[in-house]
């Protein structure tokens, strides 16, 4: 009896939670949280309070995500058993089939996919594309409910021990990162991915090198085909060095020599 109850808690309940919670949508929300919330908080020497539903430790897939290793875009490895896969989705299916017991099963766990309305998962993933009527029929009153839900969620994620000015700063930061998109004007916008400064510098250098190479190429091409610079400076002489060039007599010279010989003989 106790064994069956234990089996239900350890296996069946994680399986049910796993079936209802989308890994793909949770990943979209997690990426936004890590880039727009967790990282800025760490840079400002603060952290999300555990009371925040978006805190990383409340993510039901946190432990499995920590044991997912990306060696390259085409090689993902399960840190539990060492099996390798060609895509992240295959690792997720492997977790569902082989490592279901590694899902966090505490009372305060959160399925991040439940917040997809606030984080606009389908739009960020490119699943939903707007048409004319999406813009024409959008009303700010219809967005009010979800905007209030977002504001309340963000309030729960502001640390309580910070000053008033810091509270305002974090509120503006979270508002700009998530809630500001829940209006008719910005609802269909996709947040721009920030490029690290090192990559920007590399792109600039590579662009300049390519432009310089193209400039040199076209200068040489133009000089070679459309001017006499190369043709006038290059004289082709097939005679090998150290040898005298053989000059072949013309037809008239050969005929004159033959006639002269015949006359001398006669």
PDB file of C-alpha atoms in Angstrom:
ATOM      1  CA  UNK A   1       0.000   0.000   0.000  1.00  0.00           C
ATOM      2  CA  UNK A   2       2.701   2.469   0.998  1.00  0.00           C
ATOM      3  CA  UNK A   3       4.795   1.343  -1.947  1.00  0.00           C
ATOM      4  CA  UNK A   4       1.989   2.136  -4.384  1.00  0.00           C
ATOM      5  CA  UNK A   5       1.472   5.562  -2.823  1.00  0.00           C
ATOM      6  CA  UNK A   6       5.184   6.284  -3.126  1.00  0.00           C
ATOM      7  CA  UNK A   7       5.150   5.151  -6.758  1.00  0.00           C
ATOM      8  CA  UNK A   8       2.258   7.512  -7.457  1.00  0.00           C
ATOM      9  CA  UNK A   9       4.051  10.493  -5.923  1.00  0.00           C
ATOM     10  CA  UNK A  10       7.401   9.833  -7.546  1.00  0.00           C
ATOM     11  CA  UNK A  11       6.372   8.664 -10.997  1.00  0.00           C
ATOM     12  CA  UNK A  12       2.741   9.296 -11.791  1.00  0.00           C
ATOM     13  CA  UNK A  13       2.510  12.887 -10.557  1.00  0.00           C
ATOM     14  CA  UNK A  14       5.662  14.049 -12.421  1.00  0.00           C
ATOM     15  CA  UNK A  15       4.350  12.281 -15.524  1.00  0.00           C
ATOM     16  CA  UNK A  16       1.023  14.117 -15.331  1.00  0.00           C
ATOM     17  CA  UNK A  17       2.777  17.431 -14.745  1.00  0.00           C
ATOM     18  CA  UNK A  18       5.117  16.713 -17.614  1.00  0.00           C
ATOM     19  CA  UNK A  19       2.276  15.979 -19.994  1.00  0.00           C
ATOM     20  CA  UNK A  20       0.473  19.219 -19.243  1.00  0.00           C
ATOM     21  CA  UNK A  21       3.530  21.481 -19.225  1.00  0.00           C
ATOM     22  CA  UNK A  22       5.042  22.269 -22.618  1.00  0.00           C
ATOM     23  CA  UNK A  23       8.826  22.138 -22.625  1.00  0.00           C
ATOM     24  CA  UNK A  24       9.090  24.256 -25.769  1.00  0.00           C
ATOM     25  CA  UNK A  25       6.945  27.076 -24.387  1.00  0.00           C
ATOM     26  CA  UNK A  26       8.633  26.856 -21.009  1.00  0.00           C
ATOM     27  CA  UNK A  27      11.963  27.274 -22.783  1.00  0.00           C
ATOM     28  CA  UNK A  28      10.775  30.496 -24.434  1.00  0.00           C
ATOM     29  CA  UNK A  29       9.696  31.960 -21.094  1.00  0.00           C
ATOM     30  CA  UNK A  30      12.916  30.762 -19.458  1.00  0.00           C
ATOM     31  CA  UNK A  31      15.065  32.459 -22.099  1.00  0.00           C
ATOM     32  CA  UNK A  32      13.289  35.774 -21.570  1.00  0.00           C
ATOM     33  CA  UNK A  33      13.614  35.452 -17.795  1.00  0.00           C
ATOM     34  CA  UNK A  34      17.340  34.681 -17.972  1.00  0.00           C
ATOM     35  CA  UNK A  35      18.186  37.437 -20.428  1.00  0.00           C
ATOM     36  CA  UNK A  36      15.791  40.193 -19.370  1.00  0.00           C
ATOM     37  CA  UNK A  37      15.385  39.582 -15.635  1.00  0.00           C
ATOM     38  CA  UNK A  38      17.977  37.338 -13.984  1.00  0.00           C
ATOM     39  CA  UNK A  39      21.038  38.755 -15.748  1.00  0.00           C
ATOM     40  CA  UNK A  40      20.176  42.450 -15.199  1.00  0.00           C
ATOM     41  CA  UNK A  41      19.443  41.712 -11.547  1.00  0.00           C
ATOM     42  CA  UNK A  42      22.834  40.058 -11.111  1.00  0.00           C
ATOM     43  CA  UNK A  43      24.603  42.980 -12.777  1.00  0.00           C
ATOM     44  CA  UNK A  44      22.934  45.290 -10.255  1.00  0.00           C
ATOM     45  CA  UNK A  45      23.958  43.033  -7.347  1.00  0.00           C
ATOM     46  CA  UNK A  46      20.423  41.795  -6.647  1.00  0.00           C
ATOM     47  CA  UNK A  47      18.421  38.653  -7.252  1.00  0.00           C
ATOM     48  CA  UNK A  48      14.852  37.609  -7.764  1.00  0.00           C
ATOM     49  CA  UNK A  49      13.121  36.752  -4.478  1.00  0.00           C
ATOM     50  CA  UNK A  50      12.035  33.151  -4.035  1.00  0.00           C
ATOM     51  CA  UNK A  51       8.464  34.456  -3.725  1.00  0.00           C
ATOM     52  CA  UNK A  52       8.651  35.392  -7.402  1.00  0.00           C
ATOM     53  CA  UNK A  53       6.934  32.660  -9.449  1.00  0.00           C
ATOM     54  CA  UNK A  54       9.606  33.164 -12.115  1.00  0.00           C
ATOM     55  CA  UNK A  55      12.505  32.384  -9.800  1.00  0.00           C
ATOM     56  CA  UNK A  56      14.767  29.754 -11.465  1.00  0.00           C
ATOM     57  CA  UNK A  57      14.511  27.393  -8.473  1.00  0.00           C
ATOM     58  CA  UNK A  58      10.747  27.174  -8.931  1.00  0.00           C
ATOM     59  CA  UNK A  59      11.076  26.001 -12.538  1.00  0.00           C
ATOM     60  CA  UNK A  60       9.854  22.398 -12.678  1.00  0.00           C
ATOM     61  CA  UNK A  61      12.363  21.582 -15.444  1.00  0.00           C
ATOM     62  CA  UNK A  62      15.306  23.310 -13.729  1.00  0.00           C
ATOM     63  CA  UNK A  63      17.189  20.152 -12.695  1.00  0.00           C
ATOM     64  CA  UNK A  64      16.833  18.570 -16.121  1.00  0.00           C
ATOM     65  CA  UNK A  65      17.890  21.789 -17.833  1.00  0.00           C
ATOM     66  CA  UNK A  66      21.024  21.867 -15.673  1.00  0.00           C
ATOM     67  CA  UNK A  67      21.834  18.346 -16.894  1.00  0.00           C
ATOM     68  CA  UNK A  68      21.437  19.166 -20.558  1.00  0.00           C
ATOM     69  CA  UNK A  69      24.812  19.797 -22.240  1.00  0.00           C
ATOM     70  CA  UNK A  70      25.100  21.526 -25.613  1.00  0.00           C
ATOM     71  CA  UNK A  71      28.456  20.617 -27.132  1.00  0.00           C
ATOM     72  CA  UNK A  72      27.457  22.080 -30.512  1.00  0.00           C
ATOM     73  CA  UNK A  73      24.266  22.936 -32.389  1.00  0.00           C
ATOM     74  CA  UNK A  74      24.071  19.338 -33.612  1.00  0.00           C
ATOM     75  CA  UNK A  75      25.213  17.559 -30.458  1.00  0.00           C
ATOM     76  CA  UNK A  76      23.273  17.573 -27.189  1.00  0.00           C
ATOM     77  CA  UNK A  77      24.235  15.267 -24.350  1.00  0.00           C
ATOM     78  CA  UNK A  78      22.265  13.958 -21.386  1.00  0.00           C
ATOM     79  CA  UNK A  79      24.414  14.401 -18.297  1.00  0.00           C
ATOM     80  CA  UNK A  80      22.554  11.618 -16.468  1.00  0.00           C
ATOM     81  CA  UNK A  81      23.488   8.762 -18.775  1.00  0.00           C
ATOM     82  CA  UNK A  82      25.850  10.277 -21.349  1.00  0.00           C
ATOM     83  CA  UNK A  83      23.666   9.660 -24.409  1.00  0.00           C
ATOM     84  CA  UNK A  84      24.111  12.165 -27.221  1.00  0.00           C
ATOM     85  CA  UNK A  85      21.442  13.562 -29.556  1.00  0.00           C
ATOM     86  CA  UNK A  86      21.427  15.722 -32.663  1.00  0.00           C
ATOM     87  CA  UNK A  87      18.846  18.236 -31.409  1.00  0.00           C
ATOM     88  CA  UNK A  88      17.541  19.635 -28.133  1.00  0.00           C
ATOM     89  CA  UNK A  89      14.025  18.321 -28.745  1.00  0.00           C
ATOM     90  CA  UNK A  90      15.364  14.766 -28.768  1.00  0.00           C
ATOM     91  CA  UNK A  91      16.994  15.337 -25.381  1.00  0.00           C
ATOM     92  CA  UNK A  92      13.647  16.577 -24.054  1.00  0.00           C
ATOM     93  CA  UNK A  93      11.919  13.422 -25.270  1.00  0.00           C
ATOM     94  CA  UNK A  94      14.696  11.366 -23.711  1.00  0.00           C
ATOM     95  CA  UNK A  95      14.085  13.106 -20.390  1.00  0.00           C
ATOM     96  CA  UNK A  96      10.365  12.348 -20.671  1.00  0.00           C
ATOM     97  CA  UNK A  97      11.025   8.670 -21.332  1.00  0.00           C
ATOM     98  CA  UNK A  98      14.028   7.926 -19.112  1.00  0.00           C
ATOM     99  CA  UNK A  99      14.427  10.584 -16.442  1.00  0.00           C
ATOM    100  CA  UNK A 100      10.923  11.614 -15.425  1.00  0.00           C
ATOM    101  CA  UNK A 101      11.825  11.344 -11.739  1.00  0.00           C
ATOM    102  CA  UNK A 102      14.270  14.260 -12.118  1.00  0.00           C
ATOM    103  CA  UNK A 103      11.441  16.782 -12.462  1.00  0.00           C
ATOM    104  CA  UNK A 104      11.128  19.119  -9.486  1.00  0.00           C
ATOM    105  CA  UNK A 105       8.066  18.009  -7.520  1.00  0.00           C
ATOM    106  CA  UNK A 106       7.844  20.550  -4.704  1.00  0.00           C
ATOM    107  CA  UNK A 107       4.699  22.423  -3.752  1.00  0.00           C
ATOM    108  CA  UNK A 108       5.846  25.785  -5.099  1.00  0.00           C
ATOM    109  CA  UNK A 109       7.056  24.546  -8.488  1.00  0.00           C
ATOM    110  CA  UNK A 110       5.919  26.458 -11.541  1.00  0.00           C
ATOM    111  CA  UNK A 111       5.270  25.487 -15.124  1.00  0.00           C
ATOM    112  CA  UNK A 112       6.692  28.448 -16.996  1.00  0.00           C
ATOM    113  CA  UNK A 113       4.481  27.674 -19.984  1.00  0.00           C
ATOM    114  CA  UNK A 114       1.500  28.786 -17.874  1.00  0.00           C
ATOM    115  CA  UNK A 115       2.750  32.357 -18.292  1.00  0.00           C
ATOM    116  CA  UNK A 116       2.836  32.269 -22.080  1.00  0.00           C
ATOM    117  CA  UNK A 117      -0.008  34.780 -22.336  1.00  0.00           C
ATOM    118  CA  UNK A 118       2.150  37.334 -20.548  1.00  0.00           C
ATOM    119  CA  UNK A 119       5.371  36.419 -22.347  1.00  0.00           C
ATOM    120  CA  UNK A 120       3.711  36.002 -25.803  1.00  0.00           C
ATOM    121  CA  UNK A 121       5.330  32.621 -26.491  1.00  0.00           C
ATOM    122  CA  UNK A 122       3.665  32.002 -29.855  1.00  0.00           C
ATOM    123  CA  UNK A 123       4.715  35.405 -31.158  1.00  0.00           C
ATOM    124  CA  UNK A 124       8.331  35.107 -30.032  1.00  0.00           C
ATOM    125  CA  UNK A 125       8.498  31.580 -31.478  1.00  0.00           C
ATOM    126  CA  UNK A 126       7.082  32.824 -34.781  1.00  0.00           C
ATOM    127  CA  UNK A 127       4.042  30.537 -34.612  1.00  0.00           C
ATOM    128  CA  UNK A 128       1.546  33.391 -34.791  1.00  0.00           C
ATOM    129  CA  UNK A 129       1.769  36.029 -37.501  1.00  0.00           C
ATOM    130  CA  UNK A 130      -0.422  39.158 -37.431  1.00  0.00           C
ATOM    131  CA  UNK A 131      -2.808  40.098 -40.216  1.00  0.00           C
ATOM    132  CA  UNK A 132      -4.815  43.214 -40.964  1.00  0.00           C
ATOM    133  CA  UNK A 133      -7.648  42.362 -38.580  1.00  0.00           C
ATOM    134  CA  UNK A 134      -5.287  41.736 -35.674  1.00  0.00           C
ATOM    135  CA  UNK A 135      -4.295  45.385 -35.846  1.00  0.00           C
ATOM    136  CA  UNK A 136      -7.661  46.796 -36.846  1.00  0.00           C
ATOM    137  CA  UNK A 137      -9.710  45.069 -34.130  1.00  0.00           C
ATOM    138  CA  UNK A 138      -7.211  45.416 -31.287  1.00  0.00           C
ATOM    139  CA  UNK A 139      -8.500  47.537 -28.392  1.00  0.00           C
ATOM    140  CA  UNK A 140      -6.521  48.623 -25.371  1.00  0.00           C
ATOM    141  CA  UNK A 141      -9.402  47.622 -23.092  1.00  0.00           C
ATOM    142  CA  UNK A 142      -8.978  44.035 -24.274  1.00  0.00           C
ATOM    143  CA  UNK A 143      -5.311  44.170 -23.301  1.00  0.00           C
ATOM    144  CA  UNK A 144      -6.001  45.641 -19.872  1.00  0.00           C
ATOM    145  CA  UNK A 145      -6.596  42.338 -18.068  1.00  0.00           C
ATOM    146  CA  UNK A 146      -3.418  40.644 -19.248  1.00  0.00           C
ATOM    147  CA  UNK A 147      -1.444  43.855 -18.639  1.00  0.00           C
ATOM    148  CA  UNK A 148      -2.644  43.941 -15.023  1.00  0.00           C
ATOM    149  CA  UNK A 149      -1.687  40.285 -14.647  1.00  0.00           C
ATOM    150  CA  UNK A 150       1.802  41.092 -15.918  1.00  0.00           C
ATOM    151  CA  UNK A 151       2.200  44.069 -13.590  1.00  0.00           C
ATOM    152  CA  UNK A 152       1.169  41.980 -10.595  1.00  0.00           C
ATOM    153  CA  UNK A 153       3.599  39.230 -11.591  1.00  0.00           C
ATOM    154  CA  UNK A 154       6.443  41.702 -11.906  1.00  0.00           C
ATOM    155  CA  UNK A 155       5.636  43.261  -8.530  1.00  0.00           C
ATOM    156  CA  UNK A 156       6.110  39.850  -6.930  1.00  0.00           C
ATOM    157  CA  UNK A 157       9.574  39.696  -8.484  1.00  0.00           C
ATOM    158  CA  UNK A 158      10.897  42.964  -7.029  1.00  0.00           C
ATOM    159  CA  UNK A 159      13.048  42.449  -3.918  1.00  0.00           C
ATOM    160  CA  UNK A 160      11.487  43.871  -0.741  1.00  0.00           C
ATOM    161  CA  UNK A 161      14.754  44.921   0.904  1.00  0.00           C
ATOM    162  CA  UNK A 162      15.807  47.524  -1.647  1.00  0.00           C
ATOM    163  CA  UNK A 163      15.282  51.288  -1.468  1.00  0.00           C
ATOM    164  CA  UNK A 164      12.444  53.243  -3.053  1.00  0.00           C
ATOM    165  CA  UNK A 165      14.619  54.450  -5.918  1.00  0.00           C
ATOM    166  CA  UNK A 166      15.902  50.936  -6.563  1.00  0.00           C
ATOM    167  CA  UNK A 167      12.332  49.624  -6.486  1.00  0.00           C
ATOM    168  CA  UNK A 168      11.353  52.139  -9.144  1.00  0.00           C
ATOM    169  CA  UNK A 169      14.370  51.197 -11.219  1.00  0.00           C
ATOM    170  CA  UNK A 170      13.588  47.460 -11.094  1.00  0.00           C
ATOM    171  CA  UNK A 171       9.910  48.122 -11.787  1.00  0.00           C
ATOM    172  CA  UNK A 172      10.817  50.106 -14.908  1.00  0.00           C
ATOM    173  CA  UNK A 173      13.272  47.409 -15.942  1.00  0.00           C
ATOM    174  CA  UNK A 174      10.698  44.607 -15.698  1.00  0.00           C
ATOM    175  CA  UNK A 175       8.028  46.761 -17.285  1.00  0.00           C
ATOM    176  CA  UNK A 176      10.228  47.464 -20.287  1.00  0.00           C
ATOM    177  CA  UNK A 177      11.336  43.822 -20.595  1.00  0.00           C
ATOM    178  CA  UNK A 178       7.906  42.165 -20.507  1.00  0.00           C
ATOM    179  CA  UNK A 179       4.800  44.224 -19.774  1.00  0.00           C
ATOM    180  CA  UNK A 180       5.478  47.041 -22.235  1.00  0.00           C
ATOM    181  CA  UNK A 181       4.704  44.648 -25.112  1.00  0.00           C
ATOM    182  CA  UNK A 182       1.149  44.035 -23.910  1.00  0.00           C
ATOM    183  CA  UNK A 183      -0.342  46.941 -25.831  1.00  0.00           C
ATOM    184  CA  UNK A 184      -1.900  47.149 -29.276  1.00  0.00           C
ATOM    185  CA  UNK A 185       1.122  49.032 -30.622  1.00  0.00           C
ATOM    186  CA  UNK A 186       3.788  46.560 -29.453  1.00  0.00           C
ATOM    187  CA  UNK A 187       1.973  43.270 -28.985  1.00  0.00           C
ATOM    188  CA  UNK A 188       3.292  41.752 -32.229  1.00  0.00           C
ATOM    189  CA  UNK A 189       6.846  43.016 -31.874  1.00  0.00           C
ATOM    190  CA  UNK A 190       9.648  40.535 -31.269  1.00  0.00           C
ATOM    191  CA  UNK A 191      12.318  41.703 -28.800  1.00  0.00           C
ATOM    192  CA  UNK A 192      15.658  42.229 -30.472  1.00  0.00           C
ATOM    193  CA  UNK A 193      18.428  39.911 -29.411  1.00  0.00           C
ATOM    194  CA  UNK A 194      21.339  41.775 -27.940  1.00  0.00           C
ATOM    195  CA  UNK A 195      24.651  41.043 -29.613  1.00  0.00           C
ATOM    196  CA  UNK A 196      27.734  40.924 -27.370  1.00  0.00           C
ATOM    197  CA  UNK A 197      30.255  43.724 -27.901  1.00  0.00           C
ATOM    198  CA  UNK A 198      32.921  41.220 -28.947  1.00  0.00           C
ATOM    199  CA  UNK A 199      30.765  39.865 -31.752  1.00  0.00           C
ATOM    200  CA  UNK A 200      29.891  43.368 -32.929  1.00  0.00           C
ATOM    201  CA  UNK A 201      33.587  44.252 -33.153  1.00  0.00           C
ATOM    202  CA  UNK A 202      34.292  41.024 -35.041  1.00  0.00           C
ATOM    203  CA  UNK A 203      31.505  41.767 -37.533  1.00  0.00           C
ATOM    204  CA  UNK A 204      32.863  45.277 -38.117  1.00  0.00           C
ATOM    205  CA  UNK A 205      36.418  44.029 -38.726  1.00  0.00           C
ATOM    206  CA  UNK A 206      35.266  41.261 -41.070  1.00  0.00           C
ATOM    207  CA  UNK A 207      33.073  43.692 -42.998  1.00  0.00           C
ATOM    208  CA  UNK A 208      35.962  46.129 -43.473  1.00  0.00           C
ATOM    209  CA  UNK A 209      38.294  43.341 -44.627  1.00  0.00           C
ATOM    210  CA  UNK A 210      35.736  42.089 -47.142  1.00  0.00           C
ATOM    211  CA  UNK A 211      35.152  45.598 -48.497  1.00  0.00           C
ATOM    212  CA  UNK A 212      38.906  46.170 -48.824  1.00  0.00           C
ATOM    213  CA  UNK A 213      39.353  42.852 -50.654  1.00  0.00           C
ATOM    214  CA  UNK A 214      36.514  43.699 -53.045  1.00  0.00           C
ATOM    215  CA  UNK A 215      38.000  47.130 -53.703  1.00  0.00           C
ATOM    216  CA  UNK A 216      41.409  45.656 -54.553  1.00  0.00           C
ATOM    217  CA  UNK A 217      39.823  42.996 -56.749  1.00  0.00           C
ATOM    218  CA  UNK A 218      37.787  45.456 -58.784  1.00  0.00           C
ATOM    219  CA  UNK A 219      40.740  47.825 -59.173  1.00  0.00           C
ATOM    220  CA  UNK A 220      42.904  45.020 -60.583  1.00  0.00           C
ATOM    221  CA  UNK A 221      40.044  43.795 -62.766  1.00  0.00           C
ATOM    222  CA  UNK A 222      39.453  47.269 -64.193  1.00  0.00           C
ATOM    223  CA  UNK A 223      43.141  47.926 -64.816  1.00  0.00           C
ATOM    224  CA  UNK A 224      43.627  44.582 -66.524  1.00  0.00           C
ATOM    225  CA  UNK A 225      40.616  44.626 -68.864  1.00  0.00           C
ATOM    226  CA  UNK A 226      39.868  48.295 -69.471  1.00  0.00           C
ATOM    227  CA  UNK A 227      43.278  49.994 -69.509  1.00  0.00           C
ATOM    228  CA  UNK A 228      46.672  49.391 -71.163  1.00  0.00           C
ATOM    229  CA  UNK A 229      48.612  49.462 -67.915  1.00  0.00           C
ATOM    230  CA  UNK A 230      49.345  45.760 -67.895  1.00  0.00           C
ATOM    231  CA  UNK A 231      49.572  45.214 -71.679  1.00  0.00           C
ATOM    232  CA  UNK A 232      52.082  48.031 -72.155  1.00  0.00           C
ATOM    233  CA  UNK A 233      54.327  46.955 -69.323  1.00  0.00           C
ATOM    234  CA  UNK A 234      54.456  43.281 -70.226  1.00  0.00           C
ATOM    235  CA  UNK A 235      56.424  42.113 -73.304  1.00  0.00           C
ATOM    236  CA  UNK A 236      56.095  38.493 -74.180  1.00  0.00           C
ATOM    237  CA  UNK A 237      59.273  36.882 -75.470  1.00  0.00           C
ATOM    238  CA  UNK A 238      59.025  33.100 -75.891  1.00  0.00           C
ATOM    239  CA  UNK A 239      62.771  32.715 -76.438  1.00  0.00           C
ATOM    240  CA  UNK A 240      64.409  30.933 -73.478  1.00  0.00           C
ATOM    241  CA  UNK A 241      67.182  32.776 -71.695  1.00  0.00           C
ATOM    242  CA  UNK A 242      70.737  31.908 -72.842  1.00  0.00           C
ATOM    243  CA  UNK A 243      69.632  30.985 -76.340  1.00  0.00           C
ATOM    244  CA  UNK A 244      69.523  32.968 -79.572  1.00  0.00           C
ATOM    245  CA  UNK A 245      66.155  33.519 -81.049  1.00  0.00           C
ATOM    246  CA  UNK A 246      65.686  31.846 -84.411  1.00  0.00           C
ATOM    247  CA  UNK A 247      64.376  34.164 -87.084  1.00  0.00           C
ATOM    248  CA  UNK A 248      62.556  32.349 -89.842  1.00  0.00           C
ATOM    249  CA  UNK A 249      62.988  33.861 -93.340  1.00  0.00           C
ATOM    250  CA  UNK A 250      59.973  34.986 -95.254  1.00  0.00           C
ATOM    251  CA  UNK A 251      58.707  33.379 -98.439  1.00  0.00           C
ATOM    252  CA  UNK A 252      60.159  36.146-100.649  1.00  0.00           C
ATOM    253  CA  UNK A 253      63.600  35.790 -99.103  1.00  0.00           C
ATOM    254  CA  UNK A 254      63.606  32.027 -99.636  1.00  0.00           C
ATOM    255  CA  UNK A 255      62.567  32.476-103.295  1.00  0.00           C
ATOM    256  CA  UNK A 256      65.252  35.085-103.938  1.00  0.00           C
ATOM    257  CA  UNK A 257      67.940  32.863-102.424  1.00  0.00           C
ATOM    258  CA  UNK A 258      66.805  29.901-104.541  1.00  0.00           C
ATOM    259  CA  UNK A 259      66.862  31.995-107.754  1.00  0.00           C
ATOM    260  CA  UNK A 260      70.347  33.320-106.955  1.00  0.00           C
ATOM    261  CA  UNK A 261      71.672  29.803-106.443  1.00  0.00           C
ATOM    262  CA  UNK A 262      70.245  28.620-109.776  1.00  0.00           C
ATOM    263  CA  UNK A 263      71.831  31.595-111.575  1.00  0.00           C
ATOM    264  CA  UNK A 264      75.246  30.923-110.093  1.00  0.00           C
ATOM    265  CA  UNK A 265      75.007  27.280-111.125  1.00  0.00           C
ATOM    266  CA  UNK A 266      74.092  28.189-114.681  1.00  0.00           C
TER     267      UNK A 266
END
